[in-house]
Coordinates of C-alpha atoms in Angstrom, one line a residue:
X790 CA -26.3 1.5 2.2
X791 CA -28.1 0.0 5.2
X792 CA -26.4 -1.8 8.3
X793 CA -22.9 -0.7 7.4
X794 CA -20.7 1.6 9.5
X795 CA -17.2 2.9 8.7
X796 CA -14.7 4.1 11.4
X797 CA -11.5 5.6 11.0
X798 CA -8.4 5.1 13.0
X799 CA -6.1 8.0 13.6
X800 CA -3.3 6.9 11.1
X801 CA -5.1 8.3 7.9
X802 CA -8.2 10.1 8.5
X803 CA -8.1 11.8 5.1
X804 CA -8.2 8.4 3.1
X805 CA -11.1 7.2 5.6
X806 CA -13.0 10.3 4.8
X807 CA -12.6 10.0 1.0
X808 CA -13.7 6.2 1.2
X809 CA -16.8 7.3 3.2
X810 CA -17.6 10.1 0.6
X811 CA -17.4 7.8 -2.2
X812 CA -19.8 5.4 -0.6
X813 CA -22.2 8.2 0.4
X814 CA -21.7 7.6 4.2
X815 CA -20.7 9.5 7.2
X816 CA -17.7 8.2 9.3
X817 CA -18.7 6.7 12.5
X818 CA -18.1 8.4 15.7
X819 CA -15.0 7.3 17.6
X820 CA -12.7 9.0 20.1
X821 CA -9.2 7.7 20.5
X822 CA -6.9 9.0 23.4
X823 CA -4.0 8.0 25.5
X824 CA -3.9 7.8 29.3
X825 CA -0.9 9.5 31.0
X826 CA 1.0 6.1 30.9
X827 CA 0.6 6.0 27.0
X828 CA -2.0 3.2 27.0
X829 CA -4.4 3.5 24.2
X830 CA -8.1 4.1 24.9
X831 CA -10.9 3.9 22.3
X832 CA -14.5 4.9 22.7
X833 CA -16.9 4.0 19.9
X834 CA -19.5 6.6 20.1
X835 CA -22.5 4.9 18.5
X836 CA -24.3 1.5 18.4
X837 CA -22.8 -1.0 16.2
X838 CA -25.2 -3.9 17.1
X839 CA -26.0 -6.0 14.1
X840 CA -24.0 -3.7 11.9
X841 CA -21.5 -4.6 9.1
X842 CA -18.4 -2.6 10.5
X843 CA -15.4 -1.5 8.5
X844 CA -12.4 0.0 10.4
X845 CA -9.8 2.0 8.2
X846 CA -6.3 2.0 9.6
X847 CA -3.1 2.0 7.8
X848 CA 0.3 0.6 9.0
X849 CA 2.2 3.8 9.0
X850 CA 3.4 6.7 11.0
X851 CA 3.5 5.4 14.7
X852 CA 3.0 1.9 13.4
X853 CA 2.8 0.1 16.8
X854 CA 0.5 2.6 18.4
X855 CA -1.8 2.5 15.3
X856 CA -1.7 -1.3 15.3
X857 CA -2.8 -1.3 18.8
X858 CA -5.6 1.2 18.2
X859 CA -6.9 -1.0 15.4
X860 CA -6.9 -4.1 17.6
X861 CA -8.7 -2.2 20.4
X862 CA -11.3 -0.7 17.9
X863 CA -12.1 -4.2 16.4
X864 CA -12.4 -5.8 19.9
X865 CA -14.7 -2.9 21.0
X866 CA -16.9 -3.5 18.0
X867 CA -16.9 -7.2 18.3
X868 CA -17.9 -7.3 21.9
X869 CA -20.6 -4.7 21.1
X870 CA -22.3 -7.3 19.0
X871 CA -21.2 -6.1 15.4
X872 CA -22.5 -8.8 13.0
X873 CA -19.1 -8.6 11.1
X874 CA -15.9 -6.6 11.6
X875 CA -13.6 -6.0 8.6
X876 CA -10.2 -4.5 8.9
X877 CA -9.3 -2.2 5.9
X878 CA -5.4 -1.9 6.2
X879 CA -4.1 -0.2 3.0
X880 CA -0.5 -0.6 4.1
X881 CA -0.1 -3.8 6.0
X882 CA 2.2 -3.4 9.0
X883 CA 5.3 -5.6 9.4
X884 CA 4.8 -6.9 5.9
X885 CA 8.5 -7.2 5.2
X886 CA 9.0 -9.6 8.0
X887 CA 7.2 -12.4 6.2
X888 CA 9.7 -15.4 6.4
X889 CA 12.6 -16.6 8.6
X890 CA 15.5 -15.6 6.5
X891 CA 18.1 -16.2 9.1
X892 CA 18.5 -18.0 12.5
X893 CA 16.1 -16.8 15.2
X894 CA 14.5 -14.5 13.0
X895 CA 10.7 -13.6 13.9
X896 CA 8.0 -14.0 11.2
X897 CA 6.2 -10.8 12.5
X898 CA 3.7 -10.5 9.7
X899 CA 2.3 -13.9 10.9
X900 CA 2.2 -12.5 14.5
X901 CA 0.3 -9.5 13.4
X902 CA -2.1 -11.8 11.4
X903 CA -2.7 -13.9 14.7
X904 CA -3.4 -10.6 16.6
X905 CA -5.9 -9.2 14.1
X906 CA -7.8 -12.6 14.2
X907 CA -7.8 -12.8 17.9
X908 CA -9.0 -9.2 18.2
X909 CA -12.2 -10.0 16.3
X910 CA -11.5 -9.5 12.6
X911 CA -13.8 -11.5 10.2
X912 CA -12.3 -10.2 7.2
X913 CA -9.2 -8.3 5.9
X914 CA -8.9 -5.9 3.0
X915 CA -5.4 -4.7 2.1
X916 CA -3.5 -3.4 -0.9
X917 CA -0.3 -4.7 -2.6
X918 CA 1.0 -7.0 0.1
X919 CA 4.9 -7.0 0.1
X920 CA 4.5 -10.8 -0.2
X921 CA 1.3 -12.5 -1.2
X922 CA 1.9 -15.6 1.0
X923 CA 0.8 -13.3 4.0
X924 CA -2.8 -14.0 2.8
X925 CA -2.0 -17.7 4.0
X926 CA -1.1 -16.5 7.6
X927 CA -4.8 -15.9 8.2
X928 CA -7.8 -18.3 8.5
X929 CA -10.1 -15.6 7.7
X930 CA -10.9 -14.2 4.1
X931 CA -8.2 -11.7 2.9
X932 CA -8.6 -9.6 -0.2
X933 CA -5.4 -8.3 -1.5
X934 CA -6.2 -5.5 -3.8
X935 CA -3.8 -4.1 -6.5
X936 CA -3.1 -0.4 -7.3
X937 CA -2.4 -1.6 -10.9
X938 CA -5.6 0.0 -12.5
X939 CA -4.7 3.3 -11.1
X940 CA -1.0 3.0 -12.0
X941 CA -2.0 2.2 -15.6
X942 CA -4.3 5.1 -15.8
X943 CA -1.6 7.5 -14.4
X944 CA 1.0 6.3 -16.9
X945 CA -1.2 6.8 -20.0
X946 CA -2.4 10.2 -18.8
X947 CA 1.0 11.6 -17.6
X948 CA 3.8 10.1 -19.6
X949 CA 3.5 11.3 -23.2
X950 CA 6.2 8.7 -24.4
X951 CA 4.6 5.9 -22.5
X952 CA 4.5 3.7 -25.8
X953 CA 8.3 3.9 -25.9
X954 CA 9.0 2.9 -22.3
X955 CA 10.4 -0.1 -20.4
X956 CA 8.8 -1.1 -17.1
X957 CA 11.6 -1.9 -14.6
X958 CA 11.5 -3.8 -11.3
X959 CA 14.2 -2.8 -8.8
X960 CA 14.6 -6.3 -7.7
X961 CA 13.8 -9.8 -8.8
X962 CA 10.9 -10.2 -6.4
X963 CA 8.9 -7.6 -8.3
X964 CA 9.2 -9.4 -11.7
X965 CA 5.6 -10.6 -11.7
X966 CA 4.3 -7.0 -10.9
X967 CA 6.1 -5.3 -13.7
X968 CA 5.4 -8.0 -16.3
X969 CA 1.7 -7.6 -15.7
X970 CA 1.9 -3.9 -16.2
X971 CA 4.2 -4.3 -19.1
X972 CA 1.7 -6.8 -20.8
X973 CA -1.2 -4.4 -20.2
X974 CA 0.7 -1.5 -21.8
X975 CA 2.2 -3.7 -24.5
X976 CA 5.7 -2.6 -23.8
X977 CA 8.9 -4.3 -22.7
X978 CA 10.1 -4.9 -19.2
X979 CA 13.4 -5.2 -17.4
X980 CA 14.6 -6.0 -13.9
X981 CA 17.5 -5.1 -11.6
X982 CA 19.3 -7.7 -9.5
X983 CA 20.5 -6.3 -6.3
X984 CA 22.8 -7.8 -3.7
X985 CA 22.6 -6.5 -0.1
X986 CA 25.2 -6.8 2.6
X987 CA 22.7 -5.7 5.3
X988 CA 19.2 -4.4 5.6
X989 CA 18.4 -1.0 3.8
X990 CA 21.9 -1.0 2.2
X991 CA 22.4 -2.2 -1.4
X992 CA 25.8 -3.4 -2.4
X993 CA 25.6 -4.1 -6.3
X994 CA 23.1 -3.8 -9.1
X995 CA 23.0 -5.6 -12.3
X996 CA 20.5 -4.5 -15.0
X997 CA 18.8 -7.3 -17.0
X998 CA 17.0 -5.8 -20.0
X999 CA 17.3 -2.9 -22.4
X1000 CA 16.4 0.7 -21.5
X1001 CA 18.7 2.5 -24.1
X1002 CA 16.8 5.6 -25.7
X1003 CA 13.7 4.8 -23.7
X1004 CA 11.7 6.1 -20.8
X1005 CA 12.3 3.9 -17.7
X1006 CA 9.4 3.5 -15.3
X1007 CA 10.5 1.7 -12.1
X1008 CA 7.6 0.0 -10.3
X1009 CA 7.7 -1.4 -6.7
X1010 CA 5.3 -2.1 -4.0
X1011 CA 7.0 0.2 -1.4
X1012 CA 10.0 2.5 -0.8
X1013 CA 11.3 3.2 2.7
X1014 CA 14.7 4.8 2.8
X1015 CA 14.8 5.0 -1.0
X1016 CA 18.4 3.7 -1.3
X1017 CA 17.3 1.0 -3.8
X1018 CA 15.3 3.1 -6.2
X1019 CA 17.7 6.0 -6.1
X1020 CA 20.7 3.5 -7.0
X1021 CA 18.4 2.0 -9.6
X1022 CA 17.6 5.3 -11.3
X1023 CA 21.4 6.1 -11.6
X1024 CA 21.8 2.6 -13.1
X1025 CA 19.1 3.1 -15.7
X1026 CA 20.3 6.5 -16.8
X1027 CA 23.9 5.1 -17.2
X1028 CA 22.4 2.4 -19.3
X1029 CA 20.9 4.9 -21.7
X1030 CA 17.4 5.7 -20.4
X1031 CA 16.1 9.2 -21.5
X1032 CA 13.9 9.7 -18.4
X1033 CA 13.3 7.8 -15.2
X1034 CA 10.1 7.7 -13.3
X1035 CA 9.3 5.8 -10.1
X1036 CA 5.8 4.5 -9.2
X1037 CA 5.3 2.9 -5.7
X1038 CA 2.2 1.8 -3.9
X1039 CA 3.3 2.6 -0.5
X1040 CA 5.6 5.5 0.0
X1041 CA 6.9 5.1 3.5
X1042 CA 9.8 7.7 3.0
X1043 CA 11.7 7.3 6.2
X1044 CA 15.1 8.6 7.3
X1045 CA 17.1 10.1 4.3
X1046 CA 14.4 9.3 1.7
X1047 CA 13.3 12.8 0.9
X1048 CA 16.9 14.1 0.4
X1049 CA 17.8 11.1 -1.7
X1050 CA 14.8 11.7 -3.9
X1051 CA 15.6 15.5 -4.3
X1052 CA 19.1 14.7 -5.3
X1053 CA 18.2 11.8 -7.6
X1054 CA 17.5 11.9 -11.4
X1055 CA 13.8 11.2 -11.2
X1056 CA 11.3 13.1 -13.3
X1057 CA 8.7 12.1 -10.7
X1058 CA 8.2 9.7 -7.7
X1059 CA 4.5 8.6 -7.9
X1060 CA 2.9 7.1 -4.8
X1061 CA -0.7 6.1 -3.9
X1062 CA -2.3 7.6 -0.8
X1063 CA -2.2 4.4 1.2
X1064 CA 0.1 6.4 3.5
X1065 CA -0.4 10.3 4.0
X1066 CA 2.0 12.3 1.9
X1067 CA 1.1 16.0 2.7
X1068 CA 4.1 16.6 4.8
X1069 CA 6.5 14.9 2.3
X1070 CA 5.3 16.8 -0.6
X1071 CA 6.1 20.0 1.1
X1072 CA 9.8 19.1 1.2
X1073 CA 9.9 17.3 -2.2
X1074 CA 8.3 18.7 -5.4
X1075 CA 8.9 15.4 -7.3
X1076 CA 6.4 13.4 -5.1
X1077 CA 3.0 13.0 -6.8
X1078 CA 0.0 11.1 -5.5
X1079 CA -2.5 8.8 -7.0
X1080 CA -5.8 8.4 -5.0
X1081 CA -6.8 4.9 -4.5
X1082 CA -9.9 5.6 -2.3
X1083 CA -12.1 4.4 -5.1
X1084 CA -10.6 1.0 -5.3
X1085 CA -11.0 0.5 -1.4
X1086 CA -14.5 2.1 -1.6
X1087 CA -15.7 -0.3 -4.3
X1088 CA -14.1 -3.3 -2.3
X1089 CA -16.1 -2.4 0.7
X1090 CA -19.3 -1.9 -1.4
X1091 CA -18.9 -5.3 -3.0
X1092 CA -18.0 -7.0 0.2
X1093 CA -21.1 -5.6 1.9
X1094 CA -23.4 -6.6 -1.0
X1095 CA -21.8 -10.1 -1.0
X1096 CA -20.3 -9.5 -4.5
X1097 CA -17.0 -10.8 -5.9
X1098 CA -14.0 -8.5 -5.1
X1099 CA -11.9 -10.3 -7.7
X1100 CA -13.3 -8.1 -10.4
X1101 CA -11.3 -5.3 -8.9
X1102 CA -8.1 -7.0 -9.6
X1103 CA -8.3 -6.0 -13.3
X1104 CA -11.2 -3.5 -13.5
X1105 CA -12.2 -0.5 -11.5
X1106 CA -14.3 2.6 -12.4
X1107 CA -11.7 5.2 -11.5

């Protein structure tokens, strides 16, 4: 593929390497370091003049440092005369702060969108945004890819009783996501209504739908402290589910998440590799990972060739 360069930030170099391998490319040379006062310094180690540049950086780990590193890398490529700079952000940072839900609350996702645009981004590729309206925060093209094809493939290959399952959303906001998967599998869906007294703490849950004598598959875009999905799993078992699986696009797993999963009744907690999971898997045998590098690589290939990326919303050669 001529006139294309792929660079990796420091947040998820394993995923960047897999994307480059699938495209038959070498990762570009870049050195990221910190000065003694903790300022980030990035040096692009090769010419990008006239090139179509893709920078892969996920919003995980040290989120603020990784976001700043991405901004500096994009700006460095832009002022070095790259023809186009695309930010490939598998897990979009600050995506949960997408609306003003109380007085004086910031809309931080909009701020991040502004920062990316000002830094020189011409195009954004991301996956399973927490809220689709974040695409509207940008005045540049945004491709919000879905992990759904990979999720469907995993369910069919790893859950023998998938024809007798119910796809469950742990909150009302994910209803569209689970109905799409349920329709593709030709099974029923259910959802759980939750009430929160404060962030990261669920007060009460009500199940809407039937899971009795069925396999329940919880599907959500992300899990952070895992309080919601663990409470949901208990609710599903008490409602008569025979087994409970959880499938999540972004496994953040901060704070008490790992201990909660270990103590919960899940058969498996399946996440994609938008966020590195190697360390978490050492402490929790229930975590399994779906590789989505093919979806991102195909999106990059199609974008570079001027082809439609919307094809990936329902089909991808996994």
